[in-house]
């Protein structure tokens, strides 16, 4: 079955649409979901902070006022006065009233929220400081009754609210019995008149834009309501919210809740004020919250649609023009395949050269290069064969030398020439070590190689050279790159000990440092000056190997080892140089004991 042909223009157009639309739809979906979640989370956080603000502010107002109900405990004079019984309002009563008035005045001096304080003792004598009878006309009659009622209420307090002509709370009275805890008797009742202005400010400041607030007493009656100026209040919603709170009762004093009322969705912060027996609900219609990100999304979509249409139009014009050249190339290739004759294509003459023009040019030149390509392929094949032959030769030569040195060692042993026997034996072992295929060896094999090298050098220098090996047994099985230490030892002899007069020594040390192995090659040679050390370190850090002319000091061996360590173990490892002029040089290598990276 012949497959359906899809033109290049159609393919590119579909790809352009997919590249533009699919990411856009994905980004838009993610953007909308993420923005919705973030706005909800931020608004919940705002409501929780508002709850804390309400609870802290109102509790502070009432706690300050409630301190007056403990004056008889901290002031013995007040306690004594309240026990007096006056049948008539004579001079003694006026003196007692003055005492009470002074004590109360000092207590409320710095509290602007308190209008007045009235105290009626158990004998029915009333003491007040500028009592405002406008709010409570039957104060003297009702206060003892409220005091008895407060004993049975939570917290031992009774709250009475006075509403003004506009049905707005103007003041409230906090009533508490004055109990003598030591004697177990009631001295009287205190009534503290508080301005509702400060409470109103605390509640109103907690309301957000497009927000509402409702305060309920324990019976569910709205005590106070408020709506921000940009929202019209709805009394039915206020009562329905209380019904939902009663239906989903919880012991939590502060929480955020979703309300569904009359097909409308609201989110509100609920705060219970235990001191007053009130429940405060600070709520907002979710339609306002959603409008915040709907507006942003609409603006973003309008801009995105304009950009997409513009991009697709430009892409269509460009692809259509590009398709002309591609179609001509495909037609020429199809004709060449059917007729067996390769024909060239004449590219369109345009001001700019495009990739399609380059493709056409490449197609035209492929025929001319075909013969050259076949000839080069044949040459490469012959070169590979020669290279394989040379590699076999290179492999035979070290084996031949290894066997030859073994023969020399045997003959020297027969004739009793121990030094020659020892040297050829060491060289034989070194050749065998060098022709092994593995690039990774154990540290003990590398130490054996260095020992063979030092044996030859000790014979060469006679009594001028001494080698010391201090290798911890735990480090011997550590895998290391082949020829890790030998170039460093050779570098120490050539550049450190040969120019030195007198006895020279080389110390090779290996020990565990946590989970790493530290290797040190130390000599007592001529050392390196500060200037030359700086130049040497700079050369080691270069990516290319370059000799440094420092009176024979070369960084090639050290640099080679440093680059192999970094390539094998990572950039965190390498070589550290320490040297003092005429004192010697130490080369310190730190490598991991267990490695996972292979060259």
Coordinates of C-alpha atoms in Angstrom, one line a residue:
X1 CA 0.0 0.0 0.0
X2 CA 1.4 3.3 -1.1
X3 CA 1.9 5.7 1.8
X4 CA 0.1 9.1 1.6
X5 CA 2.3 11.9 0.6
X6 CA 2.5 14.9 2.9
X7 CA 4.1 18.0 1.5
X8 CA 7.0 19.8 3.2
X9 CA 4.8 22.9 3.5
X10 CA 2.1 21.0 5.3
X11 CA 4.6 19.4 7.6
X12 CA 6.4 22.6 8.6
X13 CA 3.1 24.4 9.0
X14 CA 1.7 21.7 11.4
X15 CA 5.0 21.7 13.3
X16 CA 4.9 25.5 13.7
X17 CA 1.3 25.4 14.9
X18 CA 2.2 22.6 17.4
X19 CA 5.4 24.3 18.6
X20 CA 3.5 27.5 19.3
X21 CA 0.1 26.3 20.5
X22 CA 1.0 23.3 22.6
X23 CA 3.5 25.1 24.9
X24 CA 1.2 28.0 25.1
X25 CA -1.8 25.9 26.2
X26 CA 0.4 24.1 28.7
X27 CA 1.8 27.4 30.1
X28 CA -1.6 28.9 30.3
X29 CA -3.0 25.9 32.2
X30 CA -0.1 25.9 34.6
X31 CA -0.3 29.6 35.0
X32 CA -4.0 29.6 35.7
X33 CA -3.9 26.7 38.2
X34 CA -0.7 28.1 39.9
X35 CA -2.1 31.6 40.2
X36 CA -5.4 30.4 41.6
X37 CA -3.7 28.3 44.2
X38 CA -1.3 31.1 45.2
X39 CA -4.1 33.7 45.5
X40 CA -6.1 31.3 47.6
X41 CA -3.1 30.6 49.8
X42 CA -2.3 34.2 50.2
X43 CA -5.9 35.1 51.0
X44 CA -6.1 32.3 53.6
X45 CA -2.9 33.7 55.1
X46 CA -4.3 37.2 55.2
X47 CA -7.5 36.0 56.9
X48 CA -5.5 34.1 59.5
X49 CA -3.4 37.2 60.2
X50 CA -6.6 39.2 60.5
X51 CA -8.0 36.7 63.0
X52 CA -4.9 37.1 65.1
X53 CA -5.2 40.9 64.8
X54 CA -8.8 40.8 66.0
X55 CA -8.2 38.4 68.9
X56 CA -5.0 40.2 70.1
X57 CA -6.6 43.7 69.9
X58 CA -9.9 43.0 71.5
X59 CA -8.3 40.8 74.2
X60 CA -6.0 43.6 75.0
X61 CA -8.8 46.1 75.4
X62 CA -10.8 43.8 77.7
X63 CA -7.8 42.6 79.7
X64 CA -6.9 46.2 80.5
X65 CA -10.5 46.9 81.6
X66 CA -10.9 43.7 83.5
X67 CA -7.9 44.6 85.7
X68 CA -10.3 47.0 87.5
X69 CA -12.2 44.0 88.9
X70 CA -9.2 43.0 90.9
X71 CA -8.6 46.4 92.5
X72 CA -10.2 45.2 95.8
X73 CA -7.6 42.4 96.0
X74 CA -4.5 44.6 95.5
X75 CA -5.9 47.6 97.4
X76 CA -6.9 46.9 101.1
X77 CA -8.4 50.4 101.4
X78 CA -10.9 49.6 98.7
X79 CA -11.7 46.2 100.2
X80 CA -12.4 47.8 103.5
X81 CA -14.6 50.6 102.1
X82 CA -16.7 48.0 100.2
X83 CA -17.5 46.3 103.5
X84 CA -19.0 49.6 104.9
X85 CA -22.8 49.8 105.1
X86 CA -24.4 53.3 104.7
X87 CA -28.0 53.8 105.5
X88 CA -27.9 57.4 104.3
X89 CA -25.6 59.3 102.1
X90 CA -23.8 61.2 104.9
X91 CA -20.3 62.5 105.3
X92 CA -18.8 59.1 105.9
X93 CA -20.4 57.9 102.6
X94 CA -18.9 60.9 100.8
X95 CA -15.5 60.1 102.2
X96 CA -15.8 56.4 101.2
X97 CA -16.9 57.6 97.7
X98 CA -13.9 59.9 97.5
X99 CA -11.6 57.0 98.3
X100 CA -13.2 54.7 95.7
X101 CA -13.2 57.5 93.1
X102 CA -9.5 58.3 93.6
X103 CA -8.5 54.6 93.4
X104 CA -10.6 54.1 90.2
X105 CA -9.4 57.4 88.7
X106 CA -5.7 56.4 89.2
X107 CA -6.4 53.0 87.6
X108 CA -8.1 54.3 84.5
X109 CA -6.0 57.4 84.1
X110 CA -4.1 56.1 81.0
X111 CA -7.0 54.1 79.5
X112 CA -9.0 56.2 77.1
X113 CA -11.4 53.3 76.3
X114 CA -13.1 53.5 79.7
X115 CA -16.0 56.0 80.0
X116 CA -16.9 55.3 83.6
X117 CA -16.7 52.8 86.4
X118 CA -19.6 52.0 88.9
X119 CA -19.2 49.8 92.0
X120 CA -22.2 48.7 94.1
X121 CA -21.3 46.9 97.3
X122 CA -23.3 44.1 98.9
X123 CA -25.1 46.7 101.0
X124 CA -26.4 48.5 97.9
X125 CA -24.2 51.5 98.2
X126 CA -23.2 52.8 94.8
X127 CA -19.8 54.4 94.1
X128 CA -19.0 55.9 90.6
X129 CA -16.7 58.2 88.8
X130 CA -18.7 60.5 86.5
X131 CA -21.3 57.8 85.7
X132 CA -23.0 58.5 82.3
X133 CA -26.7 57.7 82.8
X134 CA -27.4 58.4 79.2
X135 CA -26.3 54.8 78.3
X136 CA -27.9 52.9 81.2
X137 CA -30.8 54.6 82.9
X138 CA -31.5 51.7 85.2
X139 CA -27.9 51.1 86.1
X140 CA -28.3 51.0 89.9
X141 CA -31.2 48.6 89.6
X142 CA -29.8 46.3 87.0
X143 CA -26.1 46.1 88.0
X144 CA -26.6 43.8 91.0
X145 CA -28.8 41.5 88.8
X146 CA -26.1 41.4 86.1
X147 CA -23.5 40.7 88.7
X148 CA -25.4 37.6 89.9
X149 CA -25.9 36.6 86.3
X150 CA -22.1 36.9 85.6
X151 CA -21.4 34.3 88.3
X152 CA -23.0 31.7 86.2
X153 CA -21.4 32.7 82.9
X154 CA -18.0 31.5 81.5
X155 CA -15.2 33.7 82.9
X156 CA -17.5 35.2 85.5
X157 CA -18.4 38.2 83.4
X158 CA -21.5 39.7 81.8
X159 CA -21.5 41.9 78.7
X160 CA -24.2 44.4 78.0
X161 CA -24.2 46.5 74.7
X162 CA -25.8 49.9 74.2
X163 CA -26.9 50.7 70.7
X164 CA -27.2 54.3 69.4
X165 CA -29.9 55.9 67.2
X166 CA -28.4 54.3 64.1
X167 CA -28.6 50.9 65.6
X168 CA -24.8 50.9 65.9
X169 CA -23.1 49.9 69.1
X170 CA -21.8 52.9 71.0
X171 CA -20.7 51.5 74.3
X172 CA -20.7 48.2 76.2
X173 CA -20.6 47.4 79.9
X174 CA -18.4 44.7 81.4
X175 CA -20.0 43.5 84.7
X176 CA -18.1 41.3 87.2
X177 CA -18.8 40.3 90.8
X178 CA -16.1 41.4 93.3
X179 CA -15.2 38.3 95.1
X180 CA -13.2 38.1 98.4
X181 CA -11.5 34.8 97.7
X182 CA -9.9 34.5 101.2
X183 CA -13.2 35.0 103.1
X184 CA -15.4 33.4 100.5
X185 CA -17.8 36.3 100.2
X186 CA -19.0 38.8 97.5
X187 CA -18.1 42.4 98.3
X188 CA -20.3 43.8 95.4
X189 CA -20.5 44.2 91.7
X190 CA -18.4 46.4 89.3
X191 CA -19.7 47.8 86.0
X192 CA -17.1 49.1 83.6
X193 CA -18.4 51.2 80.7
X194 CA -16.2 50.8 77.6
X195 CA -16.2 52.9 74.4
X196 CA -17.1 50.7 71.4
X197 CA -15.0 52.9 69.1
X198 CA -11.7 51.1 69.8
X199 CA -13.3 47.7 69.2
X200 CA -15.0 49.0 66.1
X201 CA -11.6 50.2 64.7
X202 CA -10.0 46.8 65.5
X203 CA -12.8 45.0 63.7
X204 CA -13.0 47.3 60.7
X205 CA -9.2 47.4 60.1
X206 CA -9.3 43.6 59.8
X207 CA -11.7 43.7 56.8
X208 CA -10.1 43.4 53.4
X209 CA -11.2 45.0 50.1
X210 CA -14.6 43.7 49.0
X211 CA -14.8 42.1 52.5
X212 CA -17.5 41.8 55.1
X213 CA -17.5 41.2 58.9
X214 CA -20.1 39.9 61.3
X215 CA -19.9 39.5 65.1
X216 CA -22.3 37.1 66.7
X217 CA -23.1 36.6 70.4
X218 CA -23.5 33.1 71.9
X219 CA -27.2 33.0 70.8
X220 CA -26.2 33.7 67.2
X221 CA -27.6 37.2 67.2
X222 CA -25.5 39.6 65.1
X223 CA -23.9 42.1 67.6
X224 CA -22.1 44.1 64.9
X225 CA -21.7 44.0 61.1
X226 CA -19.5 45.9 58.7
X227 CA -18.9 45.8 55.0
X228 CA -16.1 47.6 53.1
X229 CA -17.2 50.6 51.1
X230 CA -17.0 48.8 47.8
X231 CA -19.4 46.0 48.9
X232 CA -23.1 46.1 49.6
X233 CA -24.0 44.1 52.7
X234 CA -26.5 41.3 52.7
X235 CA -28.3 40.5 55.9
X236 CA -29.5 37.1 54.7
X237 CA -25.9 36.0 54.2
X238 CA -25.1 37.0 57.7
X239 CA -27.7 34.6 59.2
X240 CA -26.9 31.8 56.8
X241 CA -23.3 32.0 57.8
X242 CA -24.2 31.4 61.4
X243 CA -26.4 28.4 60.4
X244 CA -23.4 26.8 58.6
X245 CA -21.2 27.5 61.7
X246 CA -23.7 25.7 63.9
X247 CA -24.0 22.8 61.5
X248 CA -20.2 22.3 61.3
X249 CA -19.3 23.0 64.9
X250 CA -15.6 22.7 65.9
X251 CA -13.6 23.3 69.1
X252 CA -11.1 25.4 67.2
X253 CA -10.9 29.0 68.3
X254 CA -9.5 30.2 65.0
X255 CA -9.8 28.8 61.5
X256 CA -10.6 29.6 57.9
X257 CA -13.8 28.1 56.4
X258 CA -15.6 28.0 53.0
X259 CA -19.3 28.9 53.0
X260 CA -21.7 28.0 50.2
X261 CA -24.8 30.2 50.5
X262 CA -27.5 30.7 47.9
X263 CA -25.3 29.3 45.1
X264 CA -22.7 31.8 46.2
X265 CA -19.2 30.8 47.5
X266 CA -17.6 32.7 50.3
X267 CA -14.3 32.2 52.3
X268 CA -14.1 33.5 55.8
X269 CA -11.8 33.7 58.8
X270 CA -13.6 32.6 62.0
X271 CA -12.3 33.9 65.4
X272 CA -13.9 33.0 68.7
X273 CA -13.5 35.6 71.5
X274 CA -13.9 33.7 74.7
X275 CA -13.8 36.8 76.9
X276 CA -16.9 38.2 75.3
X277 CA -18.6 35.0 74.1
X278 CA -18.5 36.4 70.6
X279 CA -17.7 34.8 67.2
X280 CA -16.2 37.0 64.6
X281 CA -16.5 36.0 60.9
X282 CA -14.4 38.0 58.4
X283 CA -15.6 36.8 55.0
X284 CA -15.3 37.7 51.3
X285 CA -17.2 36.5 48.2
X286 CA -14.9 34.2 46.1
X287 CA -16.1 35.9 42.9
X288 CA -14.0 38.9 43.9
X289 CA -11.0 36.7 44.6
X290 CA -11.4 34.9 41.3
X291 CA -11.7 38.2 39.5
X292 CA -8.2 39.1 40.6
X293 CA -6.6 36.5 38.5
X294 CA -9.3 36.3 35.7
X295 CA -8.4 39.9 34.8
X296 CA -4.7 39.0 34.6
X297 CA -5.4 35.9 32.6
X298 CA -7.6 37.7 30.1
X299 CA -5.0 40.3 29.5
X300 CA -2.3 37.6 29.1
X301 CA -4.5 35.7 26.7
X302 CA -5.2 38.7 24.5
X303 CA -1.5 39.5 24.2
X304 CA -0.6 35.8 23.6
X305 CA -3.3 35.4 20.9
X306 CA -2.0 38.5 19.1
X307 CA 1.6 37.2 19.3
X308 CA 0.6 33.7 18.1
X309 CA -1.4 35.0 15.1
X310 CA 1.5 37.3 14.1
X311 CA 4.1 34.5 14.5
X312 CA 2.0 32.0 12.5
X313 CA 1.5 34.5 9.7
X314 CA 5.3 35.2 9.5
X315 CA 6.0 31.5 9.7
X316 CA 3.6 30.7 6.9
X317 CA 5.1 33.3 4.6
X318 CA 8.6 32.1 5.3
X319 CA 7.8 28.4 5.0
X320 CA 5.9 28.9 1.8
X321 CA 8.9 30.6 0.2
X322 CA 11.2 28.0 1.6
X323 CA 9.0 25.2 0.2
X324 CA 9.6 26.3 -3.4
X325 CA 13.3 25.5 -3.2
X326 CA 12.7 22.2 -1.2
X327 CA 10.1 21.1 -3.7
X328 CA 12.5 21.7 -6.6
X329 CA 15.3 19.7 -4.8
X330 CA 12.9 16.8 -4.2
X331 CA 11.7 16.8 -7.8
X332 CA 15.3 16.8 -9.1
X333 CA 16.3 13.9 -6.8
X334 CA 13.2 11.9 -7.9
X335 CA 14.1 12.4 -11.6
X336 CA 17.7 11.5 -11.0
X337 CA 16.6 8.3 -9.3
X338 CA 14.2 7.2 -12.0
X339 CA 16.4 8.0 -14.9
X340 CA 19.7 7.0 -13.3
X341 CA 21.2 10.4 -14.4
X342 CA 22.3 12.8 -11.8
X343 CA 21.2 16.3 -12.6
X344 CA 22.2 19.5 -10.9
X345 CA 19.7 22.2 -9.7
X346 CA 19.9 25.8 -10.4
X347 CA 19.3 27.6 -7.0
X348 CA 17.2 30.8 -7.0
X349 CA 19.0 34.0 -7.0
X350 CA 18.3 35.8 -3.8
X351 CA 20.0 38.5 -1.8
X352 CA 20.7 36.2 1.1
X353 CA 22.0 32.7 1.1
X354 CA 19.9 30.2 3.1
X355 CA 20.5 26.7 4.3
X356 CA 18.4 25.4 1.5
X357 CA 20.7 27.1 -1.0
X358 CA 23.6 25.4 0.8
X359 CA 21.7 22.1 0.6
X360 CA 21.2 22.5 -3.2
X361 CA 24.9 23.4 -3.6
X362 CA 25.9 20.3 -1.6
X363 CA 23.6 18.2 -3.8
X364 CA 25.3 19.6 -6.9
X365 CA 28.8 19.0 -5.6
X366 CA 28.1 15.4 -4.3
X367 CA 28.5 13.9 -7.7
X368 CA 31.8 15.7 -8.3
X369 CA 33.1 14.5 -5.0
X370 CA 31.9 10.9 -5.3
X371 CA 35.0 9.6 -7.1
X372 CA 37.4 11.5 -4.8
X373 CA 35.5 10.1 -1.8
X374 CA 35.9 6.5 -3.0
X375 CA 39.6 7.0 -3.6
X376 CA 40.0 8.5 -0.1
X377 CA 38.1 5.6 1.4
X378 CA 40.5 3.2 -0.3
X379 CA 43.5 5.1 1.0
X380 CA 42.1 5.1 4.5
X381 CA 41.6 1.4 4.4
X382 CA 45.2 0.8 3.4
X383 CA 46.4 3.2 6.2
X384 CA 44.4 1.3 8.7
X385 CA 46.0 -2.0 7.7
X386 CA 49.5 -0.4 7.9
X387 CA 48.6 1.0 11.4
X388 CA 47.5 -2.4 12.6
X389 CA 50.8 -3.9 11.3
X390 CA 52.9 -1.3 13.1
X391 CA 51.0 -1.8 16.3
X392 CA 51.8 -5.5 16.1
X393 CA 55.5 -4.6 15.6
X394 CA 55.4 -2.2 18.5
X395 CA 54.0 -5.0 20.7
X396 CA 56.7 -7.4 19.6
X397 CA 59.6 -5.1 20.3
X398 CA 59.0 -4.8 24.1
X399 CA 58.6 -8.5 24.4
X400 CA 61.9 -9.0 22.6
X401 CA 63.7 -6.5 24.9
X402 CA 62.1 -8.1 28.0
X403 CA 63.4 -11.6 26.9
X404 CA 66.8 -10.1 26.0
X405 CA 67.3 -8.5 29.4
X406 CA 66.3 -11.8 31.1
X407 CA 69.1 -13.5 29.1
X408 CA 71.6 -10.8 30.1
X409 CA 70.6 -11.2 33.7
X410 CA 71.1 -14.9 33.5
X411 CA 74.6 -14.6 31.9
X412 CA 75.7 -11.9 34.5
X413 CA 74.5 -14.2 37.3
X414 CA 76.6 -17.1 35.9
X415 CA 79.7 -14.9 35.7
X416 CA 79.1 -13.5 39.2
X417 CA 78.5 -9.8 38.1
X418 CA 75.8 -9.0 40.7
X419 CA 75.4 -5.3 39.7
X420 CA 74.7 -6.2 36.1
X421 CA 72.4 -9.0 37.2
X422 CA 70.5 -6.7 39.5
X423 CA 70.2 -3.9 36.9
X424 CA 69.0 -6.1 34.0
X425 CA 66.6 -7.9 36.4
X426 CA 65.0 -4.6 37.4
X427 CA 64.9 -3.4 33.7
X428 CA 63.3 -6.6 32.7
X429 CA 60.6 -6.2 35.4
X430 CA 60.1 -2.6 34.3
X431 CA 59.6 -3.6 30.7
X432 CA 57.1 -6.3 31.7
X433 CA 55.2 -3.6 33.8
X434 CA 55.2 -1.2 30.8
X435 CA 53.7 -3.7 28.3
X436 CA 50.7 -4.7 30.4
X437 CA 47.3 -3.9 28.9
X438 CA 45.6 -2.6 32.1
X439 CA 45.7 1.1 32.7
X440 CA 44.8 0.6 36.4
X441 CA 47.1 -1.2 38.8
X442 CA 47.3 -1.7 42.6
X443 CA 49.5 0.7 44.6
X444 CA 51.7 -2.2 45.6
X445 CA 52.5 -2.9 41.9
X446 CA 53.3 0.8 41.4
X447 CA 55.6 0.8 44.5
X448 CA 57.4 -2.3 43.1
X449 CA 58.0 -0.5 39.9
X450 CA 59.4 2.5 41.7
X451 CA 61.6 0.2 43.8
X452 CA 63.0 -1.3 40.6
X453 CA 63.7 2.1 39.3
X454 CA 65.4 3.2 42.6
X455 CA 67.5 0.1 42.6
X456 CA 69.0 1.1 39.2
X457 CA 69.5 4.7 40.3
X458 CA 71.2 3.6 43.6
X459 CA 73.7 1.6 41.7
X460 CA 74.3 4.5 39.4
X461 CA 74.8 7.1 42.2
X462 CA 76.7 4.6 44.4
X463 CA 76.7 6.0 48.0
X464 CA 75.2 9.4 47.0
X465 CA 71.5 8.3 46.9
X466 CA 69.3 6.7 49.6
X467 CA 65.7 5.7 49.1
X468 CA 63.1 5.2 51.9
X469 CA 59.7 3.6 51.5
X470 CA 57.0 4.2 54.3
X471 CA 53.9 2.6 52.9
X472 CA 50.9 1.7 55.2
X473 CA 49.7 -1.8 54.5
X474 CA 46.1 -0.6 54.3
X475 CA 46.9 1.4 51.2
X476 CA 48.6 -1.3 49.2
X477 CA 45.4 -2.6 47.5
X478 CA 44.3 0.9 46.4
X479 CA 43.7 1.1 42.6
X480 CA 45.8 3.8 40.9
X481 CA 46.6 4.7 37.3
X482 CA 49.7 3.0 35.9
X483 CA 53.0 5.1 36.2
X484 CA 51.6 7.4 38.8
X485 CA 54.7 7.6 41.1
X486 CA 57.6 6.7 38.8
X487 CA 57.6 10.0 36.8
X488 CA 57.6 12.0 40.1
X489 CA 60.6 10.0 41.4
X490 CA 62.5 10.4 38.2
X491 CA 61.7 14.1 38.2
X492 CA 63.1 14.4 41.8
X493 CA 66.4 12.7 40.8
X494 CA 67.0 14.6 37.6
X495 CA 66.0 18.1 38.8
X496 CA 66.5 17.9 42.5
X497 CA 69.3 15.5 43.4
X498 CA 71.7 15.4 40.4
X499 CA 72.6 19.1 40.8
X500 CA 73.1 18.6 44.6
X501 CA 76.4 18.0 46.2
X502 CA 76.6 15.4 48.9
X503 CA 74.2 12.8 50.1
X504 CA 70.7 12.8 48.7
X505 CA 67.6 10.8 49.7
X506 CA 64.1 10.2 48.3
X507 CA 61.2 9.3 50.6
X508 CA 58.0 7.6 49.2
X509 CA 55.2 7.8 51.7
X510 CA 51.6 6.4 51.6
X511 CA 49.1 6.6 54.4
X512 CA 45.3 6.7 55.0
X513 CA 43.7 10.1 55.6
X514 CA 40.0 9.5 56.4
X515 CA 38.6 7.7 53.2
X516 CA 41.5 9.0 51.1
X517 CA 45.1 7.9 50.4
X518 CA 47.8 10.5 50.6
X519 CA 51.0 9.9 48.6
X520 CA 54.2 11.9 49.1
X521 CA 57.4 11.9 47.1
X522 CA 59.9 14.0 49.1
X523 CA 63.6 14.8 48.3
X524 CA 66.3 16.9 49.9
X525 CA 67.5 18.3 46.6
X526 CA 68.2 21.8 45.5
X527 CA 64.6 22.9 45.8
X528 CA 62.7 25.5 43.8
X529 CA 62.7 29.3 44.3
X530 CA 59.5 31.2 44.8
X531 CA 59.5 32.8 41.4
X532 CA 60.2 29.5 39.6
X533 CA 57.6 27.7 41.8
X534 CA 54.9 30.3 40.7
X535 CA 55.9 29.7 37.0
X536 CA 55.8 25.9 37.5
X537 CA 52.4 26.0 39.1
X538 CA 51.1 28.2 36.3
X539 CA 52.4 25.7 33.7
X540 CA 50.8 22.7 35.5
X541 CA 47.4 24.4 35.4
X542 CA 47.5 24.9 31.6
X543 CA 45.5 22.4 29.5
X544 CA 48.4 21.9 27.0
X545 CA 51.8 20.4 28.0
X546 CA 54.6 23.0 27.6
X547 CA 58.2 22.9 28.9
X548 CA 59.3 25.7 31.1
X549 CA 62.9 27.0 30.9
X550 CA 63.9 27.2 34.5
X551 CA 67.5 26.0 34.5
X552 CA 66.5 22.4 33.8
X553 CA 63.3 22.3 35.9
X554 CA 60.5 20.8 33.7
X555 CA 56.9 20.5 34.5
X556 CA 56.1 17.8 31.9
X557 CA 56.3 14.8 34.3
X558 CA 54.4 16.5 37.1
X559 CA 51.8 18.0 34.7
X560 CA 51.2 14.6 33.1
X561 CA 50.5 13.0 36.5
X562 CA 48.3 15.9 37.6
X563 CA 46.2 15.8 34.4
X564 CA 45.8 12.0 34.7
X565 CA 44.7 12.3 38.3
X566 CA 42.1 15.0 37.5
X567 CA 40.8 13.0 34.5
X568 CA 40.5 9.8 36.6
X569 CA 39.3 11.0 40.0
X570 CA 37.8 14.4 39.2
X571 CA 38.7 18.1 39.4
X572 CA 38.7 18.0 43.2
X573 CA 42.0 15.9 43.2
X574 CA 45.4 16.6 41.9
X575 CA 49.0 17.5 42.9
X576 CA 50.2 19.9 45.6
X577 CA 53.8 21.2 45.5
X578 CA 55.8 22.3 48.5
X579 CA 59.4 23.4 48.1
X580 CA 62.1 25.5 49.8
X581 CA 65.3 26.6 48.0
X582 CA 68.3 24.4 49.0
X583 CA 66.1 22.4 51.3
X584 CA 64.1 20.0 49.1
X585 CA 60.8 19.5 47.4
X586 CA 57.7 17.5 48.3
X587 CA 55.0 16.4 45.8
X588 CA 51.8 15.5 47.6
X589 CA 49.0 13.5 45.9
X590 CA 45.6 12.9 47.5
X591 CA 43.3 10.2 45.9
X592 CA 40.2 8.4 47.1
X593 CA 40.6 4.8 48.3
X594 CA 37.5 3.6 46.5
X595 CA 36.9 4.9 43.0
X596 CA 34.0 4.6 40.6
X597 CA 35.1 6.5 37.6
X598 CA 37.1 4.6 35.0
X599 CA 39.3 6.3 32.4

